[in-house]
């Protein structure tokens, strides 16, 4: 890899304040916070597709919204193409020149679309707002061309969202994001609301768009197969922490963190990494006021030892292509990536 990373995330965290808890026997209320994203660092090269996986509630959407600068982190840095964007509050980012360069495809296209906008208006909206100097006709032409790129036929341009199929609505959501010619696309489970057969078609489309336009993707999914198909690298999150990160094939073939191994072993077809299937016991720990000196997987992990209850394993080794956050990792060390 040469030069500066395209996206550099440094120790990003996001907490949500919760109402303080009054102890049953009286006494001072205990302040509480929910740790949605906890000390996450990674970098991304231009043109890469990075998958972000983990169970529901592990912080994927919160991190995606911060990366798209739709939400603010409570701590940490975010450098985009050499510029520190964490310093720009989300409320101000809507008018920032970098807004056009970073776009988001939302999980539920139906919710993201205005029911009163036709398909053409929905796609034209961001173009009108974010591409300066275009005349009305040019905006409409660009919207129509974008619709064609996502295989939306011209006769749909005057339809409203409720007159579209799920797959067509997903295409409109994608067209809204790519019509302004962004460089970084954050996709939050863009196909999870669709039937499996339609999912495959939309995923193929996303793959083609990335190659055609040299886009960089952060692709959020709870489906590991999808990430394996579409992405170069993968990050695994657990209760707000980044617990493993590396090239997709290295992570799938040789997961180092027991949680990653359990996720892979739970995939029906792929889940055959030999006899040693990894299983998780019990329930996840609470994301509220989590201990900074205990591994988040304590209580569920078959490999747990006293050290795991005394310190938080850091993500490492530093500078390696495949990193994990476990004191007692599975598998063998690989060749450097
Ligand atoms: N606005 C909010 N206020 C309080 N808690 C939130 C808020 N948004 C998300 N959370 C919590 O943050 C955690 C991460 O949520 P989210 O980022 O949506 O996870 P995922 O996308 O992986 O399912 C969850 O415990 C969720 O309940
Ligand atoms: Mg989510």
CSV table of C-alpha atoms and ligand atoms in Angstrom, one decimal:
chain,number,residue,atom,x,y,z
A,1,UNK,CA,0.0,0.0,0.0
A,2,UNK,CA,1.4,3.4,-0.9
A,3,UNK,CA,0.8,6.9,0.4
A,4,UNK,CA,-1.7,8.1,3.0
A,5,UNK,CA,-4.7,5.9,3.7
A,6,UNK,CA,-7.9,7.3,2.2
A,7,UNK,CA,-9.8,6.9,5.4
A,8,UNK,CA,-8.1,6.8,8.8
A,9,UNK,CA,-10.1,6.2,12.0
A,10,UNK,CA,-8.4,6.7,15.2
A,11,UNK,CA,-9.8,5.6,18.6
A,12,UNK,CA,-13.3,6.4,17.7
A,13,UNK,CA,-15.9,6.0,20.4
A,14,UNK,CA,-19.6,6.8,20.8
A,15,UNK,CA,-21.5,6.6,24.0
A,16,UNK,CA,-25.2,7.4,24.6
A,17,UNK,CA,-26.1,8.8,28.0
A,18,UNK,CA,-28.9,6.9,29.8
A,19,UNK,CA,-30.9,8.0,32.8
A,20,UNK,CA,-29.0,7.5,36.1
A,21,UNK,CA,-30.0,4.5,38.1
A,22,UNK,CA,-31.3,5.0,41.7
A,23,UNK,CA,-30.0,2.2,43.9
A,24,UNK,CA,-33.0,0.3,45.5
A,25,UNK,CA,-31.8,1.0,49.0
A,26,UNK,CA,-31.4,4.8,48.4
A,27,UNK,CA,-28.1,6.6,48.0
A,28,UNK,CA,-26.6,8.6,45.1
A,29,UNK,CA,-27.9,7.8,41.6
A,30,UNK,CA,-25.4,5.9,39.5
A,31,UNK,CA,-24.7,7.6,36.1
A,32,UNK,CA,-25.1,5.2,33.2
A,33,UNK,CA,-23.9,5.3,29.6
A,34,UNK,CA,-24.3,2.9,26.7
A,35,UNK,CA,-21.1,2.2,24.9
A,36,UNK,CA,-22.2,1.8,21.3
A,37,UNK,CA,-18.7,2.1,19.7
A,38,UNK,CA,-15.6,1.7,21.8
A,39,UNK,CA,-12.1,2.8,20.8
A,40,UNK,CA,-12.2,1.7,17.2
A,41,UNK,CA,-9.2,2.3,14.9
A,42,UNK,CA,-8.6,1.2,11.3
A,43,UNK,CA,-7.6,2.6,8.0
A,44,UNK,CA,-8.9,2.1,4.5
A,45,UNK,CA,-7.2,2.5,1.1
A,46,UNK,CA,-8.8,4.1,-1.8
A,47,UNK,CA,-10.8,1.6,-3.9
A,48,UNK,CA,-11.1,-1.0,-1.2
A,49,UNK,CA,-14.3,-2.6,0.0
A,50,UNK,CA,-14.3,-3.1,3.7
A,51,UNK,CA,-17.0,-5.3,5.3
A,52,UNK,CA,-18.3,-4.6,8.8
A,53,UNK,CA,-19.9,-7.6,10.5
A,54,UNK,CA,-21.3,-8.5,13.9
A,55,UNK,CA,-24.5,-9.3,15.7
A,56,UNK,CA,-27.4,-6.9,15.9
A,57,UNK,CA,-26.6,-4.2,18.5
A,58,UNK,CA,-22.8,-4.4,18.3
A,59,UNK,CA,-22.5,-0.8,16.9
A,60,UNK,CA,-22.4,-1.2,13.1
A,61,UNK,CA,-25.0,1.4,12.3
A,62,UNK,CA,-23.6,3.9,14.9
A,63,UNK,CA,-20.1,3.5,13.4
A,64,UNK,CA,-21.5,3.8,9.9
A,65,UNK,CA,-23.3,7.0,10.7
A,66,UNK,CA,-20.2,8.5,12.2
A,67,UNK,CA,-18.1,7.5,9.1
A,68,UNK,CA,-20.8,9.1,6.9
A,69,UNK,CA,-20.6,12.2,9.3
A,70,UNK,CA,-24.3,11.9,10.0
A,71,UNK,CA,-23.5,11.6,13.7
A,72,UNK,CA,-20.8,12.8,15.9
A,73,UNK,CA,-18.3,10.6,17.9
A,74,UNK,CA,-17.9,11.3,21.6
A,75,UNK,CA,-14.1,10.7,21.2
A,76,UNK,CA,-11.6,10.0,18.5
A,77,UNK,CA,-10.5,11.1,15.1
A,78,UNK,CA,-11.6,10.5,11.5
A,79,UNK,CA,-9.3,11.6,8.7
A,80,UNK,CA,-10.8,11.5,5.2
A,81,UNK,CA,-8.3,12.0,2.3
A,82,UNK,CA,-5.9,13.9,4.5
A,83,UNK,CA,-8.6,16.1,6.2
A,84,UNK,CA,-9.7,15.8,9.8
A,85,UNK,CA,-13.5,15.4,9.6
A,86,UNK,CA,-14.2,14.6,13.2
A,87,UNK,CA,-13.6,18.3,13.9
A,88,UNK,CA,-16.6,19.2,11.7
A,89,UNK,CA,-19.8,18.6,13.7
A,90,UNK,CA,-22.4,16.5,11.8
A,91,UNK,CA,-24.9,19.4,11.9
A,92,UNK,CA,-22.4,21.5,9.9
A,93,UNK,CA,-21.2,18.7,7.6
A,94,UNK,CA,-24.4,18.9,5.5
A,95,UNK,CA,-23.0,22.1,4.0
A,96,UNK,CA,-19.4,20.9,3.8
A,97,UNK,CA,-17.8,20.4,0.3
A,98,UNK,CA,-16.9,16.9,1.4
A,99,UNK,CA,-20.6,16.0,1.8
A,100,UNK,CA,-20.7,15.2,-1.9
A,101,UNK,CA,-17.7,12.9,-1.6
A,102,UNK,CA,-19.1,10.7,1.2
A,103,UNK,CA,-22.5,9.2,0.7
A,104,UNK,CA,-24.6,6.6,2.6
A,105,UNK,CA,-27.0,3.9,1.4
A,106,UNK,CA,-29.5,3.3,4.2
A,107,UNK,CA,-30.8,0.0,5.5
A,108,UNK,CA,-34.4,0.6,4.8
A,109,UNK,CA,-34.9,2.4,1.4
A,110,UNK,CA,-38.6,2.8,2.1
A,111,UNK,CA,-37.9,4.9,5.2
A,112,UNK,CA,-35.2,6.9,3.5
A,113,UNK,CA,-37.5,8.0,0.6
A,114,UNK,CA,-40.0,10.8,0.8
A,115,UNK,CA,-43.4,9.2,-0.2
A,116,UNK,CA,-44.4,12.4,-2.1
A,117,UNK,CA,-41.3,12.4,-4.4
A,118,UNK,CA,-41.3,10.6,-7.7
A,119,UNK,CA,-38.4,8.4,-8.5
A,120,UNK,CA,-36.9,11.2,-10.7
A,121,UNK,CA,-37.3,13.8,-7.9
A,122,UNK,CA,-35.8,11.4,-5.3
A,123,UNK,CA,-32.7,10.9,-7.4
A,124,UNK,CA,-32.5,14.5,-8.5
A,125,UNK,CA,-32.7,15.9,-4.9
A,126,UNK,CA,-29.1,15.2,-3.8
A,127,UNK,CA,-27.7,16.2,-7.2
A,128,UNK,CA,-29.5,19.6,-7.0
A,129,UNK,CA,-28.3,20.1,-3.4
A,130,UNK,CA,-24.7,18.9,-3.7
A,131,UNK,CA,-23.5,19.5,-7.3
A,132,UNK,CA,-23.1,23.2,-7.8
A,133,UNK,CA,-23.7,25.0,-11.1
A,134,UNK,CA,-26.1,22.6,-12.8
A,135,UNK,CA,-29.3,23.9,-14.5
A,136,UNK,CA,-32.7,22.3,-13.9
A,137,UNK,CA,-32.5,20.4,-17.1
A,138,UNK,CA,-28.9,19.2,-16.4
A,139,UNK,CA,-30.0,18.0,-13.0
A,140,UNK,CA,-32.9,16.0,-14.5
A,141,UNK,CA,-30.6,14.5,-17.2
A,142,UNK,CA,-28.0,13.5,-14.6
A,143,UNK,CA,-30.8,11.9,-12.5
A,144,UNK,CA,-32.1,9.9,-15.5
A,145,UNK,CA,-28.6,8.8,-16.4
A,146,UNK,CA,-28.0,7.7,-12.8
A,147,UNK,CA,-31.3,5.7,-12.9
A,148,UNK,CA,-30.1,3.9,-16.0
A,149,UNK,CA,-26.8,3.0,-14.2
A,150,UNK,CA,-28.8,1.2,-11.5
A,151,UNK,CA,-31.1,-0.5,-14.1
A,152,UNK,CA,-34.2,1.5,-13.3
A,153,UNK,CA,-36.2,1.7,-16.5
A,154,UNK,CA,-37.4,5.2,-17.7
A,155,UNK,CA,-41.1,4.4,-17.3
A,156,UNK,CA,-40.5,4.2,-13.5
A,157,UNK,CA,-39.3,7.8,-13.3
A,158,UNK,CA,-42.8,9.3,-12.6
A,159,UNK,CA,-43.8,6.6,-10.0
A,160,UNK,CA,-43.9,7.1,-6.3
A,161,UNK,CA,-42.2,4.9,-3.7
A,162,UNK,CA,-45.3,3.0,-2.8
A,163,UNK,CA,-45.7,2.0,-6.5
A,164,UNK,CA,-42.3,0.3,-6.6
A,165,UNK,CA,-41.1,-3.2,-5.6
A,166,UNK,CA,-38.6,-3.6,-2.7
A,167,UNK,CA,-35.8,-4.2,-5.2
A,168,UNK,CA,-36.7,-1.0,-7.2
A,169,UNK,CA,-36.8,1.0,-4.0
A,170,UNK,CA,-33.4,-0.3,-3.1
A,171,UNK,CA,-32.1,0.8,-6.5
A,172,UNK,CA,-33.5,4.3,-6.0
A,173,UNK,CA,-31.7,4.5,-2.6
A,174,UNK,CA,-28.4,3.5,-4.4
A,175,UNK,CA,-29.1,6.0,-7.2
A,176,UNK,CA,-29.6,8.8,-4.7
A,177,UNK,CA,-26.2,8.0,-3.2
A,178,UNK,CA,-24.2,7.6,-6.4
A,179,UNK,CA,-25.9,10.4,-8.5
A,180,UNK,CA,-23.5,13.0,-6.9
A,181,UNK,CA,-20.5,10.9,-7.8
A,182,UNK,CA,-19.1,10.2,-4.3
A,183,UNK,CA,-15.8,8.5,-3.6
A,184,UNK,CA,-16.7,6.8,-0.4
A,185,UNK,CA,-20.0,4.9,0.0
A,186,UNK,CA,-21.2,3.7,3.3
A,187,UNK,CA,-23.8,0.9,2.9
A,188,UNK,CA,-25.8,-0.1,5.9
A,189,UNK,CA,-27.2,-3.6,5.3
A,190,UNK,CA,-28.5,-2.3,1.9
A,191,UNK,CA,-30.1,-5.6,1.0
A,192,UNK,CA,-31.3,-7.0,4.3
A,193,UNK,CA,-35.0,-6.1,3.6
A,194,UNK,CA,-35.0,-7.9,0.3
A,195,UNK,CA,-35.9,-11.4,-0.8
A,196,UNK,CA,-32.8,-13.6,-1.3
A,197,UNK,CA,-33.2,-13.7,-5.1
A,198,UNK,CA,-33.5,-10.0,-5.4
A,199,UNK,CA,-30.6,-9.5,-2.9
A,200,UNK,CA,-28.3,-11.3,-5.2
A,201,UNK,CA,-29.2,-9.1,-8.1
A,202,UNK,CA,-28.7,-5.9,-6.1
A,203,UNK,CA,-25.4,-7.2,-4.7
A,204,UNK,CA,-24.1,-7.8,-8.2
A,205,UNK,CA,-25.1,-4.3,-9.1
A,206,UNK,CA,-23.2,-2.8,-6.1
A,207,UNK,CA,-20.2,-4.8,-7.1
A,208,UNK,CA,-20.3,-3.6,-10.7
A,209,UNK,CA,-20.8,0.0,-9.6
A,210,UNK,CA,-17.8,-0.1,-7.4
A,211,UNK,CA,-15.6,-1.4,-10.1
A,212,UNK,CA,-16.9,1.0,-12.8
A,213,UNK,CA,-16.4,4.1,-10.6
A,214,UNK,CA,-13.4,3.0,-8.4
A,215,UNK,CA,-15.6,3.6,-5.4
A,216,UNK,CA,-14.4,2.8,-1.8
A,217,UNK,CA,-17.0,0.9,0.2
A,218,UNK,CA,-17.7,0.4,3.8
A,219,UNK,CA,-20.2,-2.5,3.6
A,220,UNK,CA,-22.2,-3.2,6.8
A,221,UNK,CA,-23.8,-6.6,6.9
A,222,UNK,CA,-24.7,-9.3,9.4
A,223,UNK,CA,-24.3,-11.8,6.5
A,224,UNK,CA,-20.8,-13.1,6.3
A,225,UNK,CA,-21.3,-14.7,2.9
A,226,UNK,CA,-22.2,-11.4,1.4
A,227,UNK,CA,-19.1,-9.8,2.8
A,228,UNK,CA,-16.9,-12.6,1.6
A,229,UNK,CA,-18.4,-12.1,-1.9
A,230,UNK,CA,-18.1,-8.4,-2.1
A,231,UNK,CA,-15.3,-7.2,0.1
A,232,UNK,CA,-11.5,-7.2,0.2
A,233,UNK,CA,-11.2,-6.7,4.0
A,234,UNK,CA,-13.5,-7.4,6.9
A,235,UNK,CA,-13.9,-6.0,10.4
A,236,UNK,CA,-15.7,-7.9,13.1
A,237,UNK,CA,-17.3,-6.0,16.0
A,238,UNK,CA,-18.5,-7.3,19.3
A,239,UNK,CA,-20.3,-5.1,21.8
A,240,UNK,CA,-18.8,-1.9,20.4
A,241,UNK,CA,-15.2,-3.3,20.1
A,242,UNK,CA,-13.3,-4.1,17.0
A,243,UNK,CA,-12.2,-7.7,17.7
A,244,UNK,CA,-10.7,-8.8,14.4
A,245,UNK,CA,-9.7,-7.2,11.2
A,246,UNK,CA,-8.0,-8.4,8.0
A,247,UNK,CA,-8.1,-9.6,4.4
A,248,UNK,CA,-11.4,-11.5,3.9
A,249,UNK,CA,-9.9,-14.8,2.9
A,250,UNK,CA,-7.4,-14.7,5.8
A,251,UNK,CA,-10.1,-14.0,8.4
A,252,UNK,CA,-12.5,-16.7,6.9
A,253,UNK,CA,-9.8,-19.4,6.6
A,254,UNK,CA,-8.0,-18.6,9.8
A,255,UNK,CA,-10.1,-16.7,12.3
A,256,UNK,CA,-8.0,-15.9,15.4
A,257,UNK,CA,-10.7,-14.5,17.7
A,258,UNK,CA,-13.1,-17.2,19.2
A,259,UNK,CA,-16.0,-14.9,18.4
A,260,UNK,CA,-15.1,-14.6,14.7
A,261,UNK,CA,-14.7,-18.4,14.6
A,262,UNK,CA,-18.1,-18.9,16.2
A,263,UNK,CA,-19.7,-16.5,13.6
A,264,UNK,CA,-18.1,-18.4,10.7
A,265,UNK,CA,-19.0,-21.8,12.2
A,266,UNK,CA,-22.7,-20.6,12.5
A,267,UNK,CA,-22.9,-20.2,8.7
A,268,UNK,CA,-24.8,-23.2,7.4
A,269,UNK,CA,-22.7,-24.1,4.4
A,270,UNK,CA,-19.3,-22.6,5.3
A,271,UNK,CA,-19.4,-23.7,8.9
A,272,UNK,CA,-17.1,-26.6,8.4
A,273,UNK,CA,-13.7,-25.6,9.7
A,274,UNK,CA,-12.9,-29.2,10.7
A,275,UNK,CA,-14.1,-30.8,13.9
A,276,UNK,CA,-13.3,-27.9,16.3
A,277,UNK,CA,-16.5,-25.9,15.9
A,278,UNK,CA,-16.5,-22.8,18.0
A,279,UNK,CA,-19.6,-22.2,20.1
A,280,UNK,CA,-20.6,-19.4,22.4
A,281,UNK,CA,-22.2,-20.0,25.7
A,282,UNK,CA,-24.6,-17.8,27.7
A,283,UNK,CA,-25.8,-14.3,27.0
A,284,UNK,CA,-23.8,-11.2,25.8
A,285,UNK,CA,-22.6,-8.8,28.5
A,286,UNK,CA,-24.4,-5.6,28.9
A,287,UNK,CA,-23.2,-2.6,26.8
A,288,UNK,CA,-24.2,-0.3,29.7
A,289,UNK,CA,-21.2,0.9,31.8
A,290,UNK,CA,-19.0,-1.9,30.4
A,291,UNK,CA,-15.8,-2.6,32.3
A,292,UNK,CA,-12.7,-1.3,30.6
A,293,UNK,CA,-10.6,-4.1,32.2
A,294,UNK,CA,-12.5,-7.2,31.1
A,295,UNK,CA,-12.7,-8.8,27.6
A,296,UNK,CA,-16.3,-8.3,26.3
A,297,UNK,CA,-16.6,-12.0,25.5
A,298,UNK,CA,-16.0,-13.1,29.1
A,299,UNK,CA,-18.9,-15.5,30.2
A,300,UNK,CA,-19.4,-16.8,26.6
A,301,UNK,CA,-15.9,-17.9,25.6
A,302,UNK,CA,-14.7,-21.5,25.9
A,303,UNK,CA,-11.0,-20.3,26.0
A,304,UNK,CA,-11.4,-17.8,28.8
A,305,UNK,CA,-8.7,-17.6,31.5
A,306,UNK,CA,-8.0,-15.3,34.4
A,307,UNK,CA,-6.1,-12.8,32.3
A,308,UNK,CA,-9.3,-12.2,30.2
A,309,UNK,CA,-11.1,-11.1,33.4
A,310,UNK,CA,-8.2,-8.8,34.4
A,311,UNK,CA,-7.5,-6.8,31.2
A,312,UNK,CA,-9.1,-5.8,27.9
A,313,UNK,CA,-7.1,-7.5,25.1
A,314,UNK,CA,-5.9,-4.9,22.6
A,315,UNK,CA,-6.2,-5.2,18.8
A,316,UNK,CA,-2.9,-6.3,17.4
A,317,UNK,CA,-0.3,-6.9,16.4
A,318,UNK,CA,0.4,-3.3,15.5
A,319,UNK,CA,1.0,-2.9,11.8
A,320,UNK,CA,-0.1,-6.4,10.9
A,321,UNK,CA,-2.5,-7.0,8.0
A,322,UNK,CA,-4.6,-9.4,10.1
A,323,UNK,CA,-5.2,-8.2,13.6
A,324,UNK,CA,-7.2,-9.7,16.5
A,325,UNK,CA,-8.1,-8.7,20.1
A,326,UNK,CA,-7.6,-12.0,22.0
A,327,UNK,CA,-5.0,-13.1,24.6
A,328,UNK,CA,-5.4,-16.7,23.6
A,329,UNK,CA,-6.0,-16.6,19.8
A,330,UNK,CA,-7.0,-19.7,17.8
A,331,UNK,CA,-5.1,-21.0,14.9
A,332,UNK,CA,-1.6,-20.3,13.8
A,333,UNK,CA,0.2,-17.0,12.9
A,334,UNK,CA,0.1,-16.6,9.1
A,335,UNK,CA,2.6,-15.2,6.7
A,336,UNK,CA,2.5,-11.4,6.9
A,337,UNK,CA,-0.3,-10.0,4.6
B,1,LIG,N1,-29.9,6.9,20.0
B,1,LIG,C1,-29.5,5.9,20.8
B,1,LIG,N2,-29.7,6.0,22.2
B,1,LIG,C2,-29.3,5.0,23.0
B,1,LIG,N3,-28.8,3.9,22.6
B,1,LIG,C3,-28.6,3.7,21.2
B,1,LIG,C4,-29.0,4.7,20.3
B,1,LIG,N4,-28.7,4.3,19.0
B,1,LIG,C5,-28.1,3.0,19.2
B,1,LIG,N5,-28.1,2.7,20.5
B,1,LIG,C6,-27.6,1.5,21.1
B,1,LIG,O1,-26.2,1.3,20.6
B,1,LIG,C7,-25.9,0.0,20.4
B,1,LIG,C8,-25.4,-0.2,19.0
B,1,LIG,O2,-26.6,0.0,18.1
B,1,LIG,P1,-26.4,0.0,16.5
B,1,LIG,O3,-25.3,0.8,16.1
B,1,LIG,O4,-27.7,0.3,15.9
B,1,LIG,O5,-26.0,-1.6,16.3
B,1,LIG,P2,-26.1,-2.5,15.0
B,1,LIG,O6,-26.3,-1.6,13.8
B,1,LIG,O7,-24.9,-3.3,15.0
B,1,LIG,O8,-27.3,-3.4,15.2
B,1,LIG,C9,-27.2,-0.8,20.7
B,1,LIG,O9,-27.0,-1.3,22.1
B,1,LIG,C10,-28.3,0.2,20.6
B,1,LIG,O10,-29.3,-0.1,21.5
B,2,LIG,MG1,-27.7,-1.6,12.3
